[in-house]
PDB file of C-alpha atoms in Angstrom:
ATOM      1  CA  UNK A   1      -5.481 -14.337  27.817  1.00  0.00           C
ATOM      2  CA  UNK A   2      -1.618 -14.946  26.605  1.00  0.00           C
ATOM      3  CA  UNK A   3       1.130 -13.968  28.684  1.00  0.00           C
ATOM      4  CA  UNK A   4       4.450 -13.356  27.546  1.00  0.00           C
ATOM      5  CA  UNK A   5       7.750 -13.379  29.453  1.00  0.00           C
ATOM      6  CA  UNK A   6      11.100 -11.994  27.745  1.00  0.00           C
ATOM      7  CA  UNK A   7      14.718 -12.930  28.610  1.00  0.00           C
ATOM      8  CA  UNK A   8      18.001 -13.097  27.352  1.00  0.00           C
ATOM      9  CA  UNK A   9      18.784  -9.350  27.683  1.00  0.00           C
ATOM     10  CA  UNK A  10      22.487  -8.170  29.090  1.00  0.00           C
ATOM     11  CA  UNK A  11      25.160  -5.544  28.105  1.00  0.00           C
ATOM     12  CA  UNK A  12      27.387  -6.399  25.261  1.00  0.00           C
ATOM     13  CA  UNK A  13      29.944  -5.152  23.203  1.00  0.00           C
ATOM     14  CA  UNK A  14      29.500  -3.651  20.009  1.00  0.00           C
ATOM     15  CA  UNK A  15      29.702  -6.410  17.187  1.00  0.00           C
ATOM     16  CA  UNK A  16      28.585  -9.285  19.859  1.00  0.00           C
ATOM     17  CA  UNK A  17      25.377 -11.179  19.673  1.00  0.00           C
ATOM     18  CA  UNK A  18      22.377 -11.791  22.374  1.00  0.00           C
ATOM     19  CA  UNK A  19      19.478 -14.323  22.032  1.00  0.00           C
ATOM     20  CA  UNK A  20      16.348 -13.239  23.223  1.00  0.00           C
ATOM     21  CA  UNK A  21      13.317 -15.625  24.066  1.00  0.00           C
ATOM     22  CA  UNK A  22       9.859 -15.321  24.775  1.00  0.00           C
ATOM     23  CA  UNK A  23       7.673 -17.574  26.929  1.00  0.00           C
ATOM     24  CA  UNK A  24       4.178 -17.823  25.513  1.00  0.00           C
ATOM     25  CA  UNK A  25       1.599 -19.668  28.120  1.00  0.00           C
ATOM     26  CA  UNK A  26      -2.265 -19.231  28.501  1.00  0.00           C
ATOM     27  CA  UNK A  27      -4.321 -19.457  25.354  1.00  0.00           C
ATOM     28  CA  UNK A  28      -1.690 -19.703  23.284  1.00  0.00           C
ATOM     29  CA  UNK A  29      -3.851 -21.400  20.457  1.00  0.00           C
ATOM     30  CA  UNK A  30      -5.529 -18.084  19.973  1.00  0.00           C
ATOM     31  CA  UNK A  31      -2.098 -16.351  18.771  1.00  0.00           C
ATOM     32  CA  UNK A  32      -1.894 -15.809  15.012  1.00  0.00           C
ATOM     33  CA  UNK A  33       1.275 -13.506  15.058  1.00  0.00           C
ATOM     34  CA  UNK A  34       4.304 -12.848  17.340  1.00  0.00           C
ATOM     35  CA  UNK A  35       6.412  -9.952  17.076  1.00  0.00           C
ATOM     36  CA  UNK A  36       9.069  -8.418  19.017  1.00  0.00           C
ATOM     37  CA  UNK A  37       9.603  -4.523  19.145  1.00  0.00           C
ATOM     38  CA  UNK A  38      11.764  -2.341  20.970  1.00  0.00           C
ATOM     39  CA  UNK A  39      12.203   1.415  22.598  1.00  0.00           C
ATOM     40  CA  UNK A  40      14.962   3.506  23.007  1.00  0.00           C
ATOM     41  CA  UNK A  41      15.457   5.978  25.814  1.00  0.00           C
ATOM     42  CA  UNK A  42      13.437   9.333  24.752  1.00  0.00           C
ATOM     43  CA  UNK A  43      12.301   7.429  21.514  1.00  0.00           C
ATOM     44  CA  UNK A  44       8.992   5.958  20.735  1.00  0.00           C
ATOM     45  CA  UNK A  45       8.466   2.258  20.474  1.00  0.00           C
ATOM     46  CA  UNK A  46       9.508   1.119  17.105  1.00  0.00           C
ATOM     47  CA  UNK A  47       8.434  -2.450  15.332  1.00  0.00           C
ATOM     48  CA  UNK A  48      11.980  -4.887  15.086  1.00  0.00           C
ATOM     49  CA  UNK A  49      10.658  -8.810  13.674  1.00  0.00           C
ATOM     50  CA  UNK A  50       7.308 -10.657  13.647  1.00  0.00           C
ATOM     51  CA  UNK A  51       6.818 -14.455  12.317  1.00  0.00           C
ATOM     52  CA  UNK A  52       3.724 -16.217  11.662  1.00  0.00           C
ATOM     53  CA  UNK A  53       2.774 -18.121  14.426  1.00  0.00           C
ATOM     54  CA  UNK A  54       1.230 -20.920  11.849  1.00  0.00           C
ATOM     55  CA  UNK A  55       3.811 -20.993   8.831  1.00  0.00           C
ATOM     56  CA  UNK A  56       6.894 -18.910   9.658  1.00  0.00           C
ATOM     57  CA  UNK A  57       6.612 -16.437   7.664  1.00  0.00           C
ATOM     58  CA  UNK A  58       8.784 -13.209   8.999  1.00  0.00           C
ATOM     59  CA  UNK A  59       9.223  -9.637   8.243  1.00  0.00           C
ATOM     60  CA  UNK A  60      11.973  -7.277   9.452  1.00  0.00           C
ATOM     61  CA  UNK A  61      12.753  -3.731   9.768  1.00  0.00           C
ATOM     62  CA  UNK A  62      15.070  -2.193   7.547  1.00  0.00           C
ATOM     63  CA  UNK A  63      17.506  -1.365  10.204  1.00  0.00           C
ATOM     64  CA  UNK A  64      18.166  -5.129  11.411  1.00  0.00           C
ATOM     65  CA  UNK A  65      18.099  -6.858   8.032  1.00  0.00           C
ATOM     66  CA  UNK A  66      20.397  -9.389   8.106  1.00  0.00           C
ATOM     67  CA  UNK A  67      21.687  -9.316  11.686  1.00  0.00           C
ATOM     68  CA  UNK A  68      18.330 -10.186  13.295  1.00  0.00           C
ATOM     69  CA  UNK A  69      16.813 -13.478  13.254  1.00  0.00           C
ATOM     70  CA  UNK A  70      13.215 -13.963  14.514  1.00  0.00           C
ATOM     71  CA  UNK A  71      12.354 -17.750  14.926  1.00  0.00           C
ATOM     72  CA  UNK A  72       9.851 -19.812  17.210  1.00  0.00           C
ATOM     73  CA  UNK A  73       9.247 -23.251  18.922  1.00  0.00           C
ATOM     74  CA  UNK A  74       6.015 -23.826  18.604  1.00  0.00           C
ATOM     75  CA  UNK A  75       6.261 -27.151  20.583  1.00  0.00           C
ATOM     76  CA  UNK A  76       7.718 -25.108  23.844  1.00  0.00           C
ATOM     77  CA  UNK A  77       5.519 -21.979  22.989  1.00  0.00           C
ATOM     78  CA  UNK A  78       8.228 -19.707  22.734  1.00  0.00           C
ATOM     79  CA  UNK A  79       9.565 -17.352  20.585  1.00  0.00           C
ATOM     80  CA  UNK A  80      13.366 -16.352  19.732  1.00  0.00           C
ATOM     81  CA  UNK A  81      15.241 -13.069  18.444  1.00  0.00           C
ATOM     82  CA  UNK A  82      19.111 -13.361  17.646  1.00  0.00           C
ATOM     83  CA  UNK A  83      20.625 -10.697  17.864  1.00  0.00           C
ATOM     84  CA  UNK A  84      24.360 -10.241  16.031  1.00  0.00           C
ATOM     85  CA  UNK A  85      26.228  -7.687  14.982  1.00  0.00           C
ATOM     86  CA  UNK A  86      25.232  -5.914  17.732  1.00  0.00           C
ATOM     87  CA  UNK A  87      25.615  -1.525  17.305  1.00  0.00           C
ATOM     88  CA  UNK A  88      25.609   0.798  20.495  1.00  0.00           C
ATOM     89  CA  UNK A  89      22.191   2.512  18.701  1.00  0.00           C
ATOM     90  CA  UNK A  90      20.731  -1.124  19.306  1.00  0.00           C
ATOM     91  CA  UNK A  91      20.624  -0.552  23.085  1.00  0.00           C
ATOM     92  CA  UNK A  92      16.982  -0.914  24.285  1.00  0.00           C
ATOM     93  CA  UNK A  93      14.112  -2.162  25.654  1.00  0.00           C
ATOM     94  CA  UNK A  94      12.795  -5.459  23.800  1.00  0.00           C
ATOM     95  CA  UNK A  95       9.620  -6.379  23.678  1.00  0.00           C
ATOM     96  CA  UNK A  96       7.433  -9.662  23.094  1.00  0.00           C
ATOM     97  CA  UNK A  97       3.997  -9.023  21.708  1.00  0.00           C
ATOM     98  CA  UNK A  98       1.199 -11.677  19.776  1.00  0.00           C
ATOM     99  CA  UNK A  99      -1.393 -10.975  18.289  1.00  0.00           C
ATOM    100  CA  UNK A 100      -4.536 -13.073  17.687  1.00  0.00           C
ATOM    101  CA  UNK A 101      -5.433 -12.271  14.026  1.00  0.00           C
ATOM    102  CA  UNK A 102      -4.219 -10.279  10.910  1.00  0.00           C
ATOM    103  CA  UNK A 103      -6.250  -7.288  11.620  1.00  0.00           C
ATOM    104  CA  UNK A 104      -6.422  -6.743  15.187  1.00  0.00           C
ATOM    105  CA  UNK A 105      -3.735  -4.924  17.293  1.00  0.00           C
ATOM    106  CA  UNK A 106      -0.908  -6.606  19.058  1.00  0.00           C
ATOM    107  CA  UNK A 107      -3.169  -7.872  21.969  1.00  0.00           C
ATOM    108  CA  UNK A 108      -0.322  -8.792  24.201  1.00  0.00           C
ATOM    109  CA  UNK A 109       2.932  -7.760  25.853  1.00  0.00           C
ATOM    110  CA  UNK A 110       5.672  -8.800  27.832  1.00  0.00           C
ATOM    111  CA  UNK A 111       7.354  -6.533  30.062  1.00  0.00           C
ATOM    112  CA  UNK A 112      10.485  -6.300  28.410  1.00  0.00           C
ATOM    113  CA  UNK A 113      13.790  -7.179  28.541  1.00  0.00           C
ATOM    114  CA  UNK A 114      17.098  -4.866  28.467  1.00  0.00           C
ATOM    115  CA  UNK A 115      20.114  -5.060  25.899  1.00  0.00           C
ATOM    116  CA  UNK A 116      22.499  -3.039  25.718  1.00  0.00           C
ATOM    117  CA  UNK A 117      25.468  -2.488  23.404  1.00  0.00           C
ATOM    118  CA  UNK A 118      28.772  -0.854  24.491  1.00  0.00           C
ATOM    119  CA  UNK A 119      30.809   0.605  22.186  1.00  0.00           C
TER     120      UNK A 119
END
């Protein structure tokens, strides 16, 4: 088993930045990718980063291209989301997940941490 613990969530103002982290402990050496999603009040849980757990590689959505940075300490098992140019319709509920290989579901959560943007 992994677990995962978020922080770094707060309320900021619209064009501010957060940095969100991600404590990884357990069997860590299973994980192959971490990701971190969020959800929006009424809306459905929606994919934001993920990163290679091995080489680094990372993907983003569309709608946090270049404000978003996913990056990870592999040495302190914990992953990292920075979060500028903050917009009120980024207010949400962020989520840590890994999972443990290419194919397989995101095995693990953590229980989420809360940002939200002012406007």
């Amino acid at each position: 088993q992994v677990q995962l613990v978020e922080s770094g969530g707060g309320l900021v103002q619209a064009g501010g930045s957060l940095r969100l982290s991600c404590a990884a402990s357990g069997r860590t050496f299973s994980i192959y990718r971490m990701g971190w999603f969020r959800q929006a009040p009424g809306k459905e849980r929606e994919f934001v980063a993920s990163i290679s757990w091995s080489d680094g590689i990372a993907y983003y959505a569309e709608s946090v291209k270049g404000r978003f940075t996913i990056s990870k300490d592999n040495a302190k098992n914990t992953l990292y989301l920075q979060l500028n140019s903050l917009k009120p319709e980024d207010t949400a509920v962020y989520y840590c997940a890994a999972k443990k290989s290419r194919v397989s579901v995101w095995d693990y959560w953590g229980q989420g941490t809360q940002v939200t943007v002012s406007s």
